[in-house]
Coordinates of C-alpha atoms in Angstrom, one line a residue:
X1 CA 5.7 0.4 -1.3
X2 CA 9.0 1.4 -0.4
X3 CA 10.7 4.6 -0.6
X4 CA 14.0 5.9 -1.9
X5 CA 15.6 9.1 -1.1
X6 CA 16.9 10.5 -4.6
X7 CA 19.5 13.6 -4.1
X8 CA 19.8 16.0 -7.1
X9 CA 23.8 16.3 -7.4
X10 CA 26.1 16.9 -10.3
X11 CA 28.0 14.2 -12.0
X12 CA 31.3 12.5 -10.8
X13 CA 34.5 12.3 -12.9
X14 CA 33.2 9.0 -14.1
X15 CA 30.1 10.0 -15.2
X16 CA 30.6 12.8 -17.6
X17 CA 30.2 11.6 -21.2
X18 CA 32.7 13.1 -23.7
X19 CA 31.1 14.3 -26.8
X20 CA 27.6 14.2 -24.3
X21 CA 25.4 17.5 -24.9
X22 CA 23.6 18.2 -21.9
X23 CA 20.8 20.4 -22.4
X24 CA 20.0 22.8 -18.8
X25 CA 16.4 23.4 -18.7
X26 CA 14.3 25.4 -18.1
X27 CA 15.2 28.4 -19.9
X28 CA 15.9 31.2 -17.9
X29 CA 14.5 34.5 -19.2
X30 CA 16.6 38.0 -18.6
X31 CA 14.7 41.0 -17.1
X32 CA 15.3 44.4 -16.6
X33 CA 15.7 44.3 -12.9
X34 CA 18.6 41.6 -13.5
X35 CA 20.4 43.9 -16.0
X36 CA 20.1 46.7 -13.5
X37 CA 20.9 44.6 -10.5
X38 CA 23.7 42.6 -11.6
X39 CA 25.1 45.9 -13.5
X40 CA 24.9 47.8 -9.9
X41 CA 26.0 45.3 -7.9
X42 CA 29.1 44.6 -9.8
X43 CA 30.1 48.3 -10.0
X44 CA 30.0 48.3 -14.1
X45 CA 28.8 52.1 -15.0
X46 CA 28.5 51.0 -18.7
X47 CA 25.4 53.2 -20.0
X48 CA 24.7 50.2 -22.5
X49 CA 23.1 48.8 -19.4
X50 CA 22.2 51.4 -17.1
X51 CA 20.5 54.3 -19.7
X52 CA 17.7 53.8 -22.0
X53 CA 18.0 57.3 -23.4
X54 CA 21.3 57.0 -24.1
X55 CA 21.3 53.4 -25.2
X56 CA 18.5 53.9 -27.4
X57 CA 20.3 56.6 -29.0
X58 CA 23.5 53.8 -30.0
X59 CA 23.6 52.3 -33.6
X60 CA 23.2 49.2 -34.1
X61 CA 20.9 47.8 -31.7
X62 CA 19.6 51.0 -30.3
X63 CA 18.2 49.3 -26.6
X64 CA 19.9 48.6 -23.6
X65 CA 21.8 45.0 -23.5
X66 CA 21.8 42.9 -20.9
X67 CA 25.0 42.8 -19.0
X68 CA 27.3 40.2 -20.9
X69 CA 28.6 38.7 -17.5
X70 CA 25.2 38.1 -16.0
X71 CA 24.9 36.1 -19.8
X72 CA 27.8 34.2 -18.7
X73 CA 26.9 33.8 -15.2
X74 CA 23.3 32.7 -16.0
X75 CA 24.8 30.6 -18.5
X76 CA 27.5 28.5 -16.3
X77 CA 24.6 28.7 -13.2
X78 CA 21.9 26.6 -15.3
X79 CA 24.6 23.8 -15.8
X80 CA 25.4 23.1 -12.0
X81 CA 22.0 21.2 -11.2
X82 CA 22.7 19.1 -13.8
X83 CA 26.6 19.0 -13.9
X84 CA 28.6 20.1 -10.6
X85 CA 26.3 20.2 -7.8
X86 CA 27.8 18.7 -4.8
X87 CA 30.5 17.1 -7.1
X88 CA 32.6 20.2 -7.7
X89 CA 35.8 21.1 -5.8
X90 CA 37.0 24.1 -7.7
X91 CA 36.6 26.1 -10.4
X92 CA 39.7 25.6 -11.7
X93 CA 39.0 28.8 -15.2
X94 CA 37.5 29.8 -18.1
X95 CA 38.9 30.5 -21.9
X96 CA 37.0 31.6 -25.5
X97 CA 34.6 33.6 -23.6
X98 CA 32.9 35.3 -26.4
X99 CA 29.5 37.1 -27.0
X100 CA 28.7 36.8 -31.1
X101 CA 25.1 38.2 -30.2
X102 CA 23.3 40.7 -27.6
X103 CA 21.3 39.2 -25.4
X104 CA 18.4 41.8 -24.5
X105 CA 15.6 42.0 -21.6
X106 CA 12.4 39.7 -22.5
X107 CA 14.8 37.6 -24.3
X108 CA 15.1 33.8 -22.6
X109 CA 18.9 32.3 -22.3
X110 CA 19.2 28.9 -23.2
X111 CA 22.2 26.7 -22.4
X112 CA 23.8 23.6 -23.4
X113 CA 27.2 22.0 -22.2
X114 CA 29.2 19.6 -24.4
X115 CA 32.2 17.9 -22.3
X116 CA 35.2 18.3 -24.3
X117 CA 37.6 16.2 -22.8
X118 CA 38.4 15.0 -18.9
X119 CA 41.5 13.5 -17.0
X120 CA 42.5 12.4 -13.5
X121 CA 43.8 14.7 -12.1
X122 CA 48.2 14.0 -11.6
X123 CA 48.1 16.2 -7.9
X124 CA 45.1 15.2 -6.8
X125 CA 44.0 11.8 -6.1
X126 CA 40.4 10.8 -5.9
X127 CA 39.7 14.1 -8.5
X128 CA 39.4 14.4 -12.0
X129 CA 39.8 17.6 -14.5
X130 CA 36.6 17.8 -16.6
X131 CA 37.0 20.5 -19.6
X132 CA 32.9 21.8 -20.7
X133 CA 32.2 23.9 -23.7
X134 CA 28.5 25.9 -22.8
X135 CA 27.0 27.7 -25.3
X136 CA 24.1 30.0 -24.4
X137 CA 21.3 30.6 -27.2
X138 CA 18.1 33.1 -27.1
X139 CA 14.6 31.6 -28.0
X140 CA 15.5 31.9 -31.6
X141 CA 18.1 29.9 -31.4
X142 CA 20.7 32.4 -31.8
X143 CA 24.0 32.0 -29.9
X144 CA 24.4 34.9 -27.5
X145 CA 27.3 33.5 -25.6
X146 CA 30.1 30.6 -25.4
X147 CA 32.7 29.7 -22.9
X148 CA 34.9 26.9 -21.9
X149 CA 35.4 26.3 -18.5
X150 CA 37.6 23.7 -16.7
X151 CA 36.2 22.8 -13.6
X152 CA 38.0 19.9 -10.6
X153 CA 35.4 17.1 -9.5
X154 CA 35.4 14.4 -7.2
X155 CA 35.9 10.5 -8.8
X156 CA 32.8 8.3 -7.4
X157 CA 33.1 7.4 -3.8
X158 CA 34.8 4.2 -2.9
X159 CA 33.0 1.5 -0.4
X160 CA 29.9 0.1 0.9
X161 CA 28.2 3.4 1.3
X162 CA 29.1 4.4 -2.8

C-alpha cells in the first residue's frame, strides 16, 4: 500500500470555473461571544451589538444584531480553504457589499461562492485575477449578506514538480 501526501489548498487560476458555484461547509453558528469580541476588537461602539437592553427596545428586530463586518469576514473566511488557501497573491478589492437581512446570535451562516469572471493579469505574469460573488444565508436559507471580491491568484506552476 502506497501513501500519498495530499495538501489541502485553494485553486490555481486555471482551476477556477466561471459560473461554478462552490458551497463552503461546514456552516458557522454565530455566538454572543463572537459578536462582543469582534465588535470590541474593532472599536465599534454600536449599541445594537453590545447593549441588550438598548437593542431590545429598538424596532424592528428587538434584539442585538450580529456585527455585519463579522458576517462579511466570516463569509469570506469560510471560502478560503476551498478557493484561495496557498494560491492567493493578494486581495484586490470588494464591491457590491449588502446585508439584506440581519444575522443574530444562534443563527448559522452558510456561504456559497460563484466565480463571476477571470482573466490573466496583464502586469503580473503567472498570475490571474478572479472575481468571486459570495452569498451568505442563515439556516433558513434567507440571504443575510452578499459581496463581490477580486483576488489575484497564482497560475498553475510549471515544470516537473507540478
